[in-house]
XYZ file of C-alpha atoms in Angstrom:
769
model
C 4.129 -123.952 -95.791
C 6.078 -123.642 -91.855
C 3.099 -124.632 -88.238
C 3.181 -121.361 -86.623
C 4.154 -121.693 -82.773
C 1.659 -122.711 -80.118
C 0.628 -119.904 -77.522
C 3.068 -119.995 -73.805
C 1.159 -121.243 -71.071
C 1.179 -119.155 -67.510
C 3.527 -119.917 -64.903
C 1.906 -122.385 -61.882
C 2.823 -119.904 -59.387
C 1.056 -117.021 -61.385
C -1.994 -119.282 -62.246
C -1.888 -120.229 -58.374
C -2.036 -116.893 -57.112
C -5.340 -115.994 -60.100
C -6.720 -119.270 -58.928
C -5.959 -117.603 -54.714
C -7.907 -114.614 -55.506
C -11.572 -116.330 -56.972
C -11.467 -118.272 -53.731
C -10.827 -115.710 -51.623
C -13.937 -113.240 -53.858
C -16.347 -115.758 -53.413
C -15.477 -116.610 -49.810
C -16.231 -112.947 -49.201
C -18.878 -112.821 -50.600
C -20.737 -116.048 -48.792
C -19.542 -115.027 -45.375
C -20.467 -110.952 -45.631
C -23.729 -112.571 -47.827
C -24.960 -114.982 -44.876
C -23.390 -112.246 -42.113
C -26.033 -109.337 -43.925
C -28.426 -112.164 -43.640
C -27.979 -113.276 -40.326
C -28.015 -108.326 -39.532
C -31.246 -108.374 -40.743
C -32.919 -111.606 -39.471
C -31.906 -110.084 -36.686
C -32.952 -106.973 -36.049
C -36.641 -107.973 -37.760
C -36.448 -110.315 -34.041
C -36.018 -107.198 -31.547
C -37.954 -104.499 -34.583
C -40.676 -106.742 -34.539
C -40.594 -107.251 -31.015
C -40.414 -103.928 -30.527
C -43.186 -103.244 -32.608
C -45.215 -106.956 -31.038
C -45.051 -105.167 -27.807
C -45.957 -101.719 -28.805
C -48.761 -101.908 -30.652
C -49.827 -106.050 -30.445
C -50.996 -106.311 -33.588
C -53.444 -108.831 -35.003
C -51.635 -112.239 -36.280
C -53.500 -110.620 -39.632
C -50.673 -107.930 -39.630
C -48.299 -110.074 -37.726
C -48.322 -112.410 -40.618
C -47.631 -109.587 -43.478
C -44.789 -108.810 -41.419
C -43.137 -111.867 -41.520
C -43.713 -112.353 -45.143
C -42.366 -108.750 -45.488
C -39.817 -110.332 -43.812
C -39.204 -113.280 -45.473
C -39.302 -110.686 -48.725
C -36.718 -108.528 -47.027
C -34.651 -112.340 -46.657
C -34.306 -113.144 -50.814
C -33.952 -110.038 -51.493
C -30.738 -110.571 -49.320
C -30.270 -113.725 -50.626
C -29.816 -112.244 -54.265
C -28.036 -109.085 -54.301
C -25.601 -110.662 -51.978
C -25.143 -114.190 -52.875
C -26.357 -115.390 -56.312
C -25.539 -112.968 -57.892
C -21.989 -112.423 -56.655
C -21.680 -116.414 -56.031
C -22.048 -117.483 -59.275
C -20.502 -114.846 -61.653
C -17.600 -115.793 -63.753
C -14.012 -114.597 -62.257
C -12.004 -114.356 -65.908
C -8.265 -115.492 -65.076
C -7.534 -111.423 -66.695
C -10.117 -109.885 -63.849
C -7.873 -111.368 -61.132
C -4.907 -110.558 -62.630
C -6.551 -107.068 -63.124
C -7.633 -106.702 -59.535
C -3.451 -107.659 -58.295
C -2.622 -104.884 -60.426
C -4.620 -101.998 -58.978
C -3.602 -103.467 -55.606
C -0.360 -104.345 -56.335
C 0.533 -101.067 -58.820
C 4.674 -102.579 -58.567
C 3.477 -105.655 -60.723
C 4.524 -103.361 -63.452
C 1.574 -104.881 -65.542
C 3.363 -107.497 -66.119
C 1.058 -110.255 -64.629
C -1.368 -108.464 -66.447
C 0.459 -108.413 -69.397
C 1.347 -111.894 -69.404
C -2.232 -112.934 -68.604
C -3.054 -111.210 -72.109
C -0.364 -113.080 -74.190
C -1.361 -116.525 -73.381
C -4.699 -115.952 -73.147
C -5.557 -114.369 -76.212
C -6.339 -115.845 -79.509
C -3.700 -114.334 -81.374
C -1.379 -116.340 -82.891
C 2.270 -116.754 -81.587
C 4.320 -115.729 -84.455
C 3.284 -112.466 -84.348
C 5.569 -112.424 -81.014
C 9.477 -112.630 -80.842
C 9.001 -116.076 -78.515
C 12.411 -114.932 -76.272
C 9.640 -112.129 -75.569
C 6.976 -114.328 -74.697
C 9.378 -115.760 -72.466
C 11.023 -112.832 -70.341
C 7.179 -111.418 -70.142
C 6.665 -114.563 -68.338
C 9.520 -114.935 -65.928
C 8.673 -111.333 -65.001
C 5.185 -111.962 -63.984
C 6.138 -115.225 -61.916
C 8.613 -112.764 -60.405
C 5.983 -110.226 -59.596
C 3.943 -113.285 -58.433
C 6.337 -114.205 -55.697
C 5.827 -110.645 -53.475
C 2.710 -110.354 -53.714
C 0.301 -111.402 -50.588
C -3.020 -112.438 -52.080
C -4.590 -111.649 -48.021
C -4.264 -108.379 -48.585
C -5.903 -107.284 -51.878
C -10.171 -107.067 -49.670
C -11.091 -104.741 -47.146
C -12.343 -106.152 -44.382
C -14.123 -103.402 -42.366
C -17.342 -104.205 -44.539
C -16.523 -108.181 -43.857
C -15.969 -107.022 -40.297
C -18.965 -104.812 -39.226
C -21.216 -107.175 -40.992
C -19.703 -110.208 -38.666
C -19.921 -108.096 -35.916
C -23.658 -107.237 -36.044
C -24.897 -110.947 -36.522
C -22.958 -112.079 -33.883
C -24.086 -109.099 -31.953
C -27.650 -109.075 -33.099
C -27.403 -113.424 -32.543
C -25.758 -113.144 -28.650
C -28.762 -110.385 -28.054
C -30.895 -113.085 -29.418
C -29.295 -116.033 -26.358
C -28.560 -113.247 -23.994
C -33.218 -112.095 -23.743
C -33.636 -116.268 -24.783
C -31.036 -116.894 -21.301
C -32.918 -113.807 -19.557
C -36.532 -113.609 -20.331
C -37.502 -116.643 -20.626
C -41.075 -116.329 -20.205
C -40.746 -113.539 -22.286
C -39.107 -115.069 -25.348
C -41.365 -117.856 -24.933
C -44.707 -115.653 -25.409
C -42.668 -114.186 -28.869
C -41.559 -117.147 -29.812
C -45.348 -117.791 -29.300
C -46.368 -114.921 -31.054
C -44.737 -115.415 -34.141
C -46.676 -119.281 -34.658
C -49.894 -116.582 -34.144
C -50.954 -117.314 -30.951
C -53.133 -114.107 -29.202
C -51.216 -114.619 -25.427
C -51.110 -110.919 -24.728
C -47.729 -109.217 -23.079
C -47.907 -109.090 -19.811
C -47.834 -105.213 -18.131
C -47.910 -103.349 -15.556
C -51.164 -100.887 -16.974
C -54.143 -103.061 -18.018
C -56.651 -100.382 -19.965
C -60.310 -101.776 -20.299
C -62.260 -98.850 -22.661
C -65.880 -99.461 -22.331
C -68.082 -100.185 -24.886
C -66.963 -101.151 -27.384
C -66.734 -104.819 -28.033
C -65.456 -106.642 -30.544
C -67.519 -107.750 -33.078
C -67.396 -111.118 -35.538
C -64.000 -109.327 -37.018
C -62.528 -108.215 -34.165
C -63.579 -104.534 -34.871
C -64.154 -102.692 -31.677
C -66.760 -99.935 -32.298
C -69.385 -97.558 -30.529
C -71.954 -97.188 -32.727
C -73.721 -93.340 -32.038
C -76.623 -91.012 -33.412
C -75.241 -87.922 -35.724
C -75.089 -84.674 -34.271
C -74.862 -86.632 -30.554
C -72.569 -86.763 -27.283
C -70.706 -89.586 -26.874
C -68.591 -89.781 -23.406
C -66.226 -92.013 -23.062
C -65.402 -94.334 -20.471
C -61.744 -95.999 -19.700
C -61.259 -98.339 -16.839
C -57.956 -98.680 -15.401
C -57.609 -101.921 -13.398
C -56.259 -102.563 -10.010
C -56.497 -105.755 -9.327
C -52.302 -106.514 -9.926
C -51.781 -103.253 -11.988
C -50.770 -100.216 -11.321
C -52.828 -97.540 -12.953
C -51.352 -94.944 -14.594
C -51.240 -91.277 -13.331
C -52.673 -89.784 -17.053
C -54.199 -91.332 -19.872
C -54.755 -90.019 -23.384
C -56.835 -89.979 -26.459
C -55.808 -90.254 -29.773
C -58.182 -89.752 -32.378
C -58.397 -90.106 -36.580
C -60.949 -88.116 -38.426
C -62.116 -88.996 -41.478
C -60.541 -86.177 -43.111
C -57.435 -86.566 -42.070
C -56.613 -84.334 -39.233
C -55.471 -85.871 -36.291
C -55.288 -84.767 -32.480
C -54.204 -85.502 -29.114
C -56.252 -85.014 -25.355
C -55.900 -86.151 -22.285
C -58.302 -87.767 -20.742
C -60.366 -86.789 -16.828
C -58.956 -88.283 -14.148
C -61.817 -89.064 -11.527
C -61.483 -89.562 -8.032
C -58.395 -91.218 -7.000
C -58.091 -95.306 -6.990
C -55.095 -94.941 -4.131
C -57.831 -93.418 -1.391
C -60.372 -96.085 -2.017
C -60.956 -99.836 -2.776
C -62.808 -100.120 -5.746
C -61.647 -102.600 -8.762
C -60.388 -99.793 -11.167
C -59.953 -95.795 -11.838
C -62.254 -94.548 -13.745
C -60.982 -91.897 -16.805
C -63.874 -90.363 -19.104
C -63.669 -87.981 -22.399
C -66.877 -86.885 -23.938
C -67.000 -85.917 -27.543
C -68.890 -82.488 -28.485
C -71.070 -83.062 -31.956
C -69.571 -86.025 -33.412
C -70.887 -85.512 -37.079
C -68.369 -88.050 -38.736
C -66.647 -91.408 -37.811
C -63.963 -91.713 -36.688
C -60.115 -93.800 -35.110
C -59.002 -93.489 -31.565
C -56.303 -95.392 -30.062
C -56.521 -94.649 -25.834
C -52.833 -94.966 -24.549
C -51.628 -95.211 -20.385
C -47.799 -96.336 -18.966
C -47.367 -99.439 -21.771
C -51.138 -100.272 -22.294
C -52.693 -98.816 -25.501
C -56.138 -100.069 -27.340
C -55.930 -99.125 -30.457
C -58.383 -99.329 -33.327
C -61.536 -98.112 -31.259
C -64.050 -96.853 -33.778
C -66.448 -94.245 -33.239
C -69.089 -95.166 -36.443
C -71.851 -93.008 -36.932
C -74.943 -93.218 -37.812
C -78.276 -91.816 -38.522
C -81.408 -92.196 -36.102
C -84.654 -94.385 -36.772
C -87.486 -92.387 -37.641
C -90.776 -93.490 -37.260
C -93.343 -92.449 -40.160
C -97.330 -93.505 -41.506
C -97.494 -93.771 -37.830
C -101.662 -94.534 -37.832
C -104.165 -95.521 -35.438
C -106.320 -98.112 -35.630
C -110.072 -97.374 -33.975
C -112.811 -99.858 -33.057
C -115.426 -97.209 -32.047
C -118.091 -98.637 -30.164
C -121.351 -100.072 -31.365
C -123.854 -98.015 -30.768
C -122.090 -95.228 -33.313
C -122.822 -97.828 -36.102
C -119.318 -96.541 -37.170
C -116.871 -98.774 -39.102
C -113.204 -99.047 -38.094
C -111.208 -96.738 -39.420
C -107.253 -95.550 -39.472
C -106.223 -92.509 -38.763
C -102.897 -90.552 -39.309
C -101.204 -89.374 -36.018
C -101.423 -85.686 -35.925
C -100.588 -83.163 -32.598
C -103.824 -84.480 -30.944
C -106.506 -86.858 -31.535
C -109.662 -86.530 -30.661
C -111.646 -89.908 -30.581
C -114.817 -90.902 -28.800
C -115.332 -92.463 -25.758
C -115.499 -95.833 -26.130
C -113.409 -96.255 -28.960
C -110.587 -99.373 -29.214
C -107.597 -98.452 -30.439
C -104.277 -100.727 -32.172
C -101.360 -98.418 -32.956
C -99.666 -99.145 -36.172
C -96.124 -97.452 -37.398
C -92.726 -98.293 -39.571
C -89.746 -96.923 -39.327
C -86.516 -96.279 -40.988
C -84.665 -98.563 -39.490
C -84.360 -102.209 -38.115
C -85.732 -102.250 -34.287
C -85.189 -104.521 -31.623
C -86.793 -102.836 -29.390
C -89.818 -100.717 -29.123
C -91.962 -99.367 -25.577
C -94.569 -97.461 -25.291
C -95.659 -95.450 -21.970
C -98.727 -93.614 -21.207
C -99.143 -91.578 -18.909
C -103.281 -92.594 -18.106
C -100.771 -96.035 -16.356
C -97.465 -94.753 -15.994
C -96.128 -98.732 -17.249
C -94.033 -98.885 -20.168
C -95.235 -101.998 -22.441
C -93.228 -103.277 -24.845
C -94.518 -103.126 -28.394
C -94.464 -106.051 -30.151
C -92.124 -105.805 -33.642
C -94.096 -106.978 -36.995
C -92.092 -108.820 -39.646
C -89.640 -105.554 -41.313
C -91.892 -104.334 -44.457
C -90.862 -104.348 -48.523
C -91.445 -101.366 -49.372
C -87.737 -100.192 -48.254
C -84.914 -101.722 -46.635
C -84.646 -102.003 -43.070
C -88.032 -100.178 -41.860
C -89.944 -102.644 -39.945
C -93.490 -102.388 -38.899
C -94.776 -102.151 -34.804
C -98.170 -102.728 -33.809
C -99.488 -102.136 -30.015
C -102.920 -102.663 -29.121
C -104.121 -99.689 -26.323
C -106.506 -100.680 -25.590
C -109.879 -98.810 -24.415
C -110.207 -95.444 -24.490
C -111.544 -94.024 -21.292
C -110.383 -90.812 -20.448
C -107.157 -88.037 -21.973
C -103.972 -89.963 -22.052
C -100.793 -89.922 -23.542
C -98.331 -91.938 -25.782
C -94.688 -91.603 -25.441
C -93.192 -93.838 -27.316
C -89.154 -94.918 -28.051
C -87.590 -96.944 -30.417
C -83.818 -99.123 -30.180
C -82.609 -99.970 -33.915
C -80.036 -102.755 -34.969
C -77.020 -99.786 -34.124
C -78.641 -99.541 -30.769
C -79.646 -96.254 -30.984
C -82.803 -93.925 -30.898
C -84.489 -90.986 -31.487
C -83.834 -88.028 -29.441
C -87.090 -87.530 -28.153
C -89.758 -89.858 -27.222
C -92.150 -89.921 -30.664
C -95.009 -87.816 -28.221
C -98.550 -89.038 -29.284
C -102.217 -87.125 -26.915
C -104.869 -88.672 -26.900
C -108.850 -86.914 -26.492
C -111.225 -89.167 -24.961
C -114.575 -87.628 -26.971
C -116.930 -87.706 -23.676
C -120.254 -88.150 -25.465
C -122.696 -85.157 -23.813
C -125.757 -85.483 -22.694
C -128.471 -84.790 -25.749
C -128.940 -80.828 -25.309
C -132.607 -79.730 -25.442
C -133.103 -76.019 -26.617
C -136.841 -76.153 -26.805
C -140.020 -73.440 -25.808
C -143.266 -73.246 -25.745
C -144.666 -71.658 -29.251
C -147.848 -69.816 -28.449
C -148.404 -69.781 -24.627
C -147.262 -67.325 -21.771
C -147.168 -68.041 -18.215
C -150.874 -68.702 -17.454
C -153.045 -71.672 -19.520
C -156.634 -72.995 -19.353
C -157.279 -75.769 -18.650
C -157.571 -77.717 -21.910
C -154.683 -75.541 -23.620
C -152.523 -77.385 -26.366
C -148.487 -76.352 -25.420
C -146.761 -76.612 -28.646
C -143.078 -76.803 -28.799
C -140.658 -76.053 -30.638
C -136.711 -75.731 -31.050
C -133.631 -78.495 -31.391
C -133.512 -81.395 -29.946
C -129.388 -82.734 -30.741
C -126.710 -85.408 -29.834
C -123.020 -85.783 -30.729
C -123.881 -88.654 -32.414
C -127.489 -90.167 -32.649
C -130.696 -89.585 -30.636
C -133.153 -92.939 -28.951
C -135.529 -91.322 -27.428
C -138.173 -88.060 -26.656
C -140.260 -87.257 -23.904
C -142.848 -85.255 -22.819
C -141.790 -85.019 -18.035
C -144.583 -82.868 -16.090
C -145.796 -82.876 -13.303
C -149.923 -80.863 -11.367
C -149.274 -79.647 -8.514
C -147.349 -81.936 -5.972
C -148.384 -84.912 -7.892
C -145.218 -86.795 -8.679
C -144.176 -86.350 -12.092
C -145.279 -88.699 -14.544
C -144.203 -89.156 -18.456
C -145.544 -88.696 -22.208
C -143.474 -90.309 -25.045
C -143.721 -87.912 -27.906
C -145.533 -89.286 -31.129
C -142.894 -89.579 -33.899
C -139.677 -90.590 -32.359
C -136.227 -90.269 -33.659
C -134.792 -92.957 -35.090
C -130.509 -92.305 -34.147
C -131.075 -88.960 -35.332
C -128.606 -86.261 -34.337
C -130.335 -83.841 -34.273
C -134.933 -83.503 -33.962
C -137.546 -80.795 -34.235
C -140.747 -82.352 -34.774
C -140.876 -81.947 -30.706
C -145.389 -81.999 -30.885
C -147.211 -81.070 -28.657
C -148.268 -81.151 -24.818
C -152.081 -81.433 -25.072
C -154.036 -81.613 -22.046
C -157.334 -82.926 -23.338
C -154.942 -85.904 -24.173
C -156.680 -89.406 -23.807
C -155.979 -93.235 -22.809
C -155.781 -94.314 -25.643
C -156.324 -98.228 -24.297
C -159.096 -96.496 -21.521
C -160.554 -93.469 -23.773
C -160.692 -91.726 -20.445
C -158.789 -87.968 -19.860
C -154.724 -88.806 -18.660
C -155.897 -85.670 -16.027
C -157.931 -83.255 -15.379
C -156.601 -80.204 -15.184
C -158.885 -76.692 -12.716
C -158.007 -73.351 -12.173
C -155.445 -72.544 -10.125
C -152.994 -75.414 -9.775
C -149.764 -75.306 -11.599
C -148.115 -76.956 -14.242
C -144.647 -77.496 -14.642
C -143.763 -79.256 -17.921
C -140.746 -80.168 -19.752
C -138.910 -81.777 -22.437
C -136.873 -84.294 -22.091
C -134.178 -86.474 -24.634
C -131.972 -89.008 -24.261
C -129.195 -90.984 -26.186
C -127.916 -94.062 -27.699
C -124.826 -94.466 -25.424
C -124.278 -97.624 -23.155
C -121.044 -97.860 -21.845
C -122.472 -97.854 -18.545
C -125.522 -98.317 -16.599
C -125.774 -94.369 -15.736
C -128.724 -92.586 -17.189
C -127.941 -90.018 -19.839
C -130.640 -87.171 -20.011
C -130.735 -83.635 -21.215
C -133.746 -81.478 -20.565
C -135.182 -78.597 -22.437
C -135.782 -75.664 -18.726
C -138.610 -76.270 -16.920
C -142.164 -74.123 -17.866
C -143.974 -73.185 -14.669
C -148.125 -72.288 -16.046
C -150.544 -71.057 -14.090
C -154.503 -72.812 -14.675
C -156.417 -70.343 -15.155
C -159.887 -69.523 -16.052
C -160.109 -68.102 -20.008
C -162.113 -65.414 -18.674
C -158.800 -64.414 -16.960
C -156.743 -65.836 -18.796
C -158.339 -63.197 -21.501
C -157.785 -60.437 -18.674
C -154.078 -61.325 -18.889
C -153.725 -60.302 -22.479
C -155.248 -57.667 -22.333
C -153.113 -56.234 -20.426
C -150.545 -57.562 -22.428
C -151.957 -55.804 -25.799
C -152.274 -52.168 -23.624
C -148.539 -52.074 -22.967
C -147.832 -53.540 -26.853
C -149.975 -50.915 -28.006
C -147.902 -48.215 -25.476
C -144.956 -48.944 -26.891
C -146.457 -48.483 -30.470
C -147.613 -44.970 -28.539
C -144.080 -44.333 -28.333
C -142.289 -45.520 -31.070
C -145.159 -43.754 -33.213
C -143.620 -41.001 -32.006
C -140.892 -40.878 -32.077
C -140.792 -41.420 -35.563
C -143.382 -38.725 -36.111
C -140.452 -36.187 -34.086
C -137.967 -37.844 -36.949
C -140.275 -36.725 -39.166
C -140.634 -33.680 -38.174
C -136.329 -33.388 -38.552
C -136.410 -33.837 -41.911
C -138.570 -31.111 -42.060
C -136.676 -28.581 -40.292
C -133.681 -29.917 -42.606
C -135.279 -28.646 -45.804
C -136.401 -25.653 -44.491
C -133.051 -24.407 -43.004
C -132.204 -24.859 -46.447
C -134.485 -22.674 -48.307
C -133.464 -20.040 -45.617
C -130.193 -19.739 -46.529
C -130.909 -19.712 -50.891
C -132.944 -17.038 -49.243
C -130.020 -14.732 -48.067
C -130.291 -12.175 -45.591
C -132.183 -9.890 -45.504
C -132.512 -5.988 -46.520
C -130.722 -3.351 -44.151
C -133.302 -1.087 -45.446
C -130.942 1.998 -47.002
C -127.789 1.786 -49.044
C -125.533 2.855 -45.552
C -126.658 -0.494 -44.586
C -125.002 -1.945 -47.998
C -122.427 0.938 -48.319
C -121.266 -1.185 -44.462
C -121.778 -4.937 -45.938
C -120.154 -3.782 -49.308
C -116.642 -2.241 -46.601
C -116.660 -5.721 -45.013
C -117.287 -8.621 -47.922
C -113.827 -9.515 -47.693
C -113.612 -9.945 -44.354
C -116.922 -11.367 -43.760
C -115.704 -14.092 -45.914
C -114.214 -16.712 -42.995
C -117.173 -16.372 -41.349
C -119.301 -17.113 -43.823
C -117.198 -20.558 -44.686
C -116.910 -21.087 -41.257
C -120.788 -20.696 -40.593
C -121.124 -22.950 -44.427
C -119.372 -25.896 -42.478
C -121.443 -25.633 -38.992
C -124.959 -26.105 -40.937
C -122.967 -28.870 -42.706
C -121.487 -30.827 -40.133
C -125.621 -29.837 -38.257
C -127.687 -31.971 -41.247
C -124.954 -34.286 -41.263
C -125.990 -34.963 -37.495
C -129.651 -35.124 -38.578
C -129.510 -36.953 -40.942
C -127.419 -39.583 -39.495
C -130.140 -39.148 -36.407
C -133.128 -39.799 -38.548
C -131.092 -43.056 -40.495
C -130.357 -44.472 -37.150
C -134.063 -44.437 -35.861
C -136.005 -45.569 -38.568
C -133.604 -48.557 -38.340
C -134.012 -49.096 -34.423
C -138.169 -48.515 -35.342
C -137.871 -51.073 -37.417
C -136.769 -53.799 -34.626
C -138.804 -52.595 -32.445
C -142.175 -52.656 -34.154
C -141.256 -55.897 -36.071
C -141.255 -56.577 -32.507
C -144.301 -55.943 -31.571
C -145.498 -57.492 -34.576
C -144.307 -60.820 -33.221
C -146.072 -60.557 -29.869
C -149.154 -59.708 -31.608
C -148.841 -63.242 -33.646
C -148.298 -64.466 -29.897
C -151.404 -63.348 -28.769
C -153.627 -64.919 -31.783
C -151.871 -67.971 -30.871
C -152.125 -67.651 -27.397
C -156.260 -68.069 -27.768
C -156.024 -70.983 -30.469
C -153.718 -73.093 -27.753
C -155.658 -72.081 -25.227
C -159.331 -73.389 -27.417
C -160.425 -69.627 -26.531
C -162.154 -69.643 -30.080
C -163.691 -65.709 -30.833
C -163.446 -64.991 -34.039
C -163.730 -61.396 -33.986
C -160.663 -61.049 -32.016
C -158.729 -63.238 -33.614
C -159.574 -61.218 -36.571
C -158.506 -58.276 -35.670
C -155.028 -59.179 -33.506
C -154.021 -60.933 -37.096
C -155.729 -59.130 -39.816
C -155.788 -55.309 -38.246
C -151.915 -55.096 -36.485
C -149.728 -58.609 -36.576
C -150.443 -58.370 -40.317
C -150.004 -54.539 -41.374
C -147.891 -54.322 -38.267
C -144.615 -56.971 -40.709
C -145.578 -54.931 -43.744
C -144.261 -51.662 -42.335
C -141.473 -53.648 -41.119
C -141.428 -55.237 -44.486
C -141.821 -53.077 -47.214
C -141.767 -49.604 -45.933
C -139.453 -48.966 -42.961
C -136.532 -50.541 -45.758
C -137.044 -48.329 -48.725
C -137.490 -45.231 -46.011
C -133.306 -46.355 -44.585
C -132.104 -46.244 -48.259
C -133.256 -42.917 -49.052
C -132.049 -41.873 -46.373
C -128.623 -43.589 -46.797
C -128.836 -41.602 -50.618
C -129.532 -37.648 -48.366
C -126.416 -38.696 -46.215
C -124.461 -39.572 -49.193
C -125.657 -36.134 -51.589
C -124.825 -33.930 -48.606
C -122.066 -32.421 -50.260
C -124.406 -31.325 -53.105
C -126.815 -28.932 -52.599
C -129.432 -29.761 -55.082
C -128.665 -33.296 -55.340
C -129.693 -33.480 -51.353
C -132.542 -31.753 -51.529
C -134.552 -33.408 -54.054
C -133.301 -37.055 -51.814
C -134.305 -35.415 -49.018
C -138.168 -34.423 -50.282
C -138.487 -38.273 -51.047
C -137.117 -39.459 -47.709
C -140.052 -37.005 -46.204
C -142.624 -38.339 -48.095
C -141.481 -41.517 -47.506
C -142.144 -40.986 -43.508
C -145.167 -39.284 -44.204
C -146.473 -42.598 -45.595
C -145.085 -44.771 -42.935
C -146.902 -42.082 -40.358
C -150.490 -42.622 -42.248
C -150.005 -46.635 -42.108
C -148.781 -46.664 -37.991
C -151.588 -44.031 -37.228
C -154.012 -46.938 -38.982
C -152.307 -49.592 -36.968
C -152.603 -47.213 -33.603
C -156.591 -47.057 -33.966
C -156.942 -49.839 -34.852
C -155.251 -51.205 -31.808
C -157.884 -47.883 -30.331
C -160.221 -50.410 -31.143
C -159.339 -53.624 -29.839
C -158.959 -51.311 -26.711
C -162.694 -49.724 -26.886
C -163.790 -53.686 -28.293
C -161.845 -55.230 -25.381
C -163.369 -52.840 -22.514
C -166.990 -53.667 -23.831
C -166.172 -57.370 -23.232
C -164.554 -56.336 -19.966
C -167.573 -54.573 -18.457
C -170.337 -57.965 -19.754
C -167.477 -59.699 -18.298
C -168.242 -57.812 -15.020
C -171.668 -58.296 -15.495
C -171.599 -61.724 -15.816
C -168.894 -62.498 -12.945
C -171.692 -60.044 -10.569
C -175.149 -61.753 -12.002
C -172.856 -65.444 -10.611
C -172.195 -64.010 -7.441
C -176.179 -62.823 -7.199
C -176.909 -65.701 -8.583
C -174.802 -67.896 -5.798
C -176.321 -65.489 -3.211
C -180.117 -66.160 -3.875
C -179.260 -69.720 -3.712
C -177.288 -69.394 -0.435
C -180.259 -67.144 0.954
C -182.718 -69.928 -0.365
C -180.936 -72.899 1.361
C -180.368 -71.071 4.678
C -184.366 -70.621 4.541
C -185.085 -74.456 4.295
C -183.308 -74.471 6.680
C -184.834 -72.669 9.041
C -187.907 -73.819 7.661
C -187.279 -77.508 8.136
C -185.893 -76.773 11.918
């Protein structure tokens, strides 16, 4: 069996050409990759320099940018170097590149490479043919310039870009050493700022611990932004622009207002301002002016602090006898005078300051902030001691929370000091007129009241021009706010120690008497005394008092007589209503013949409107009479009641003046006052009710007539009862006349006795002389 011949080898010139292709490809890749990498670094240098100068980012942002540049460099190294340099280039690939670039090779080189590198045995090809192919490839390669295989344009552009960028960096480093040094320092994460022609300062935007520059304001507040453009070593810009970004993504810009002109003054800055109206949400904005720019300013909207559970702790004066308590604050606080006050309140946010201004002192005080409450997060408690409330005052409370925000308006608390008024003495003498006997008893009736409690009551009296004297009531109040047992001032009272009368009244003297009261008020040394009116009483003899009472009785009888006459007329008026109704039911009188009846019949249709009108007038007349009668009865009831009470007073006056005439008392009480009370309580009310029934039934003649007859009967009963009382009054008058006659006789007898004694004295004196 024959051994197969070996594959022929490529000529050395061919192998050299293929090796040259591989070397040049790798050199191209290396040079281009490094040029791209250098160009990328140069571009990053300048772009970073521009961005850093324009934006001046924080070190964190710069670190992020450098990490990004490192990632881009790794990508370029991988993309242009690693991925291409270490790729194996076979002879076939190199031959194919040459065949495509140089068509004149006629595929001799590619055929020779494939024959020599194929795995097929050499027996498949004729040896002569292989030799010819090798010689043809060698001859073709001899005229090929491998350097012309590559397109040098991209490589040259990359090299040019890298060289230009590196050269610009070198020129920048040599020509602007200070800026280059600042840039290198900032690449090293330095905080050194770039030098500017313009320097802007934002008022009220101090950076916090994280470097964030923000300002907090209350929701829906206006905010005025102020920018100071320094004129000390800097040039103020012509205009400053604000560029803002809202929370919902909207953006906008506006020009700030230039205030004044720094060139015309010696100020340290040029002021620019801009007002944000009704800020409802957070926003970010930048301020740009000239070559300076202040970025990432934040307006943070927060809620206002609110005070709740505002209470006033009241420690009342001791004399009030009240326990301390807390009162919730309302619009107006009415608090007793002399109360010691402590203000308490909780806030919806943590507070850093709280102030209160009192209108009374016009001084602002700092409130003590208590520890935060555990009721809810961020809630603080404030407490402030006001002191003693002496007069009306108004407190205005203002707070500042941890965000530097306060309420829109200070909280207003109105304090009204309730003064402890002097006791109110509403008292009068019962059963006593303006004249009294020397032995009279003077009972007081009424009510003494005080806001918080009475301490003492006493009578104050004066006889003629003698100095005022006092007499305490037998029963004293024990701190009650109201007292009604006012007792009686007895002119015959005795001294409990000596048993003798305190004073002795005589006729023709005058007694001034009043009731006094004081309360437990102890906030000052001033006396706080309440007093009734001063009752001026004339001291008369019992006979003179009876004479005065007789005149009053006569006046009362005359008043009663007029009431009796008025009610008599009222009864007669009711009788006329009944008479008119009876006449109407009887019909018109006869005309006296057929002719008259014919005339009446002929005109019946024409008289119907006139008859209707006449009926309406009659109804109106009846209604008016019934209403007048009802009004007269009601008025008479009040007047009779007053007369009855006046007769009661006459009876009491006899008792209080210690005039013991049983017959006169019985006449005044049993025969006059008591029947009058029965008339006003039991006789007149049914008559008034009956008249109202008559008034309600005026439209029904039949029902009205029945009720009217009942009213007339009741009116007759009333007149009979009043007549009986009037007769007793006349009897009393006759009795009084007899008593008056006896009084005159006694007076005359006393006068005769006095004159007789005087004459006897004169005769005796004459005899002695």
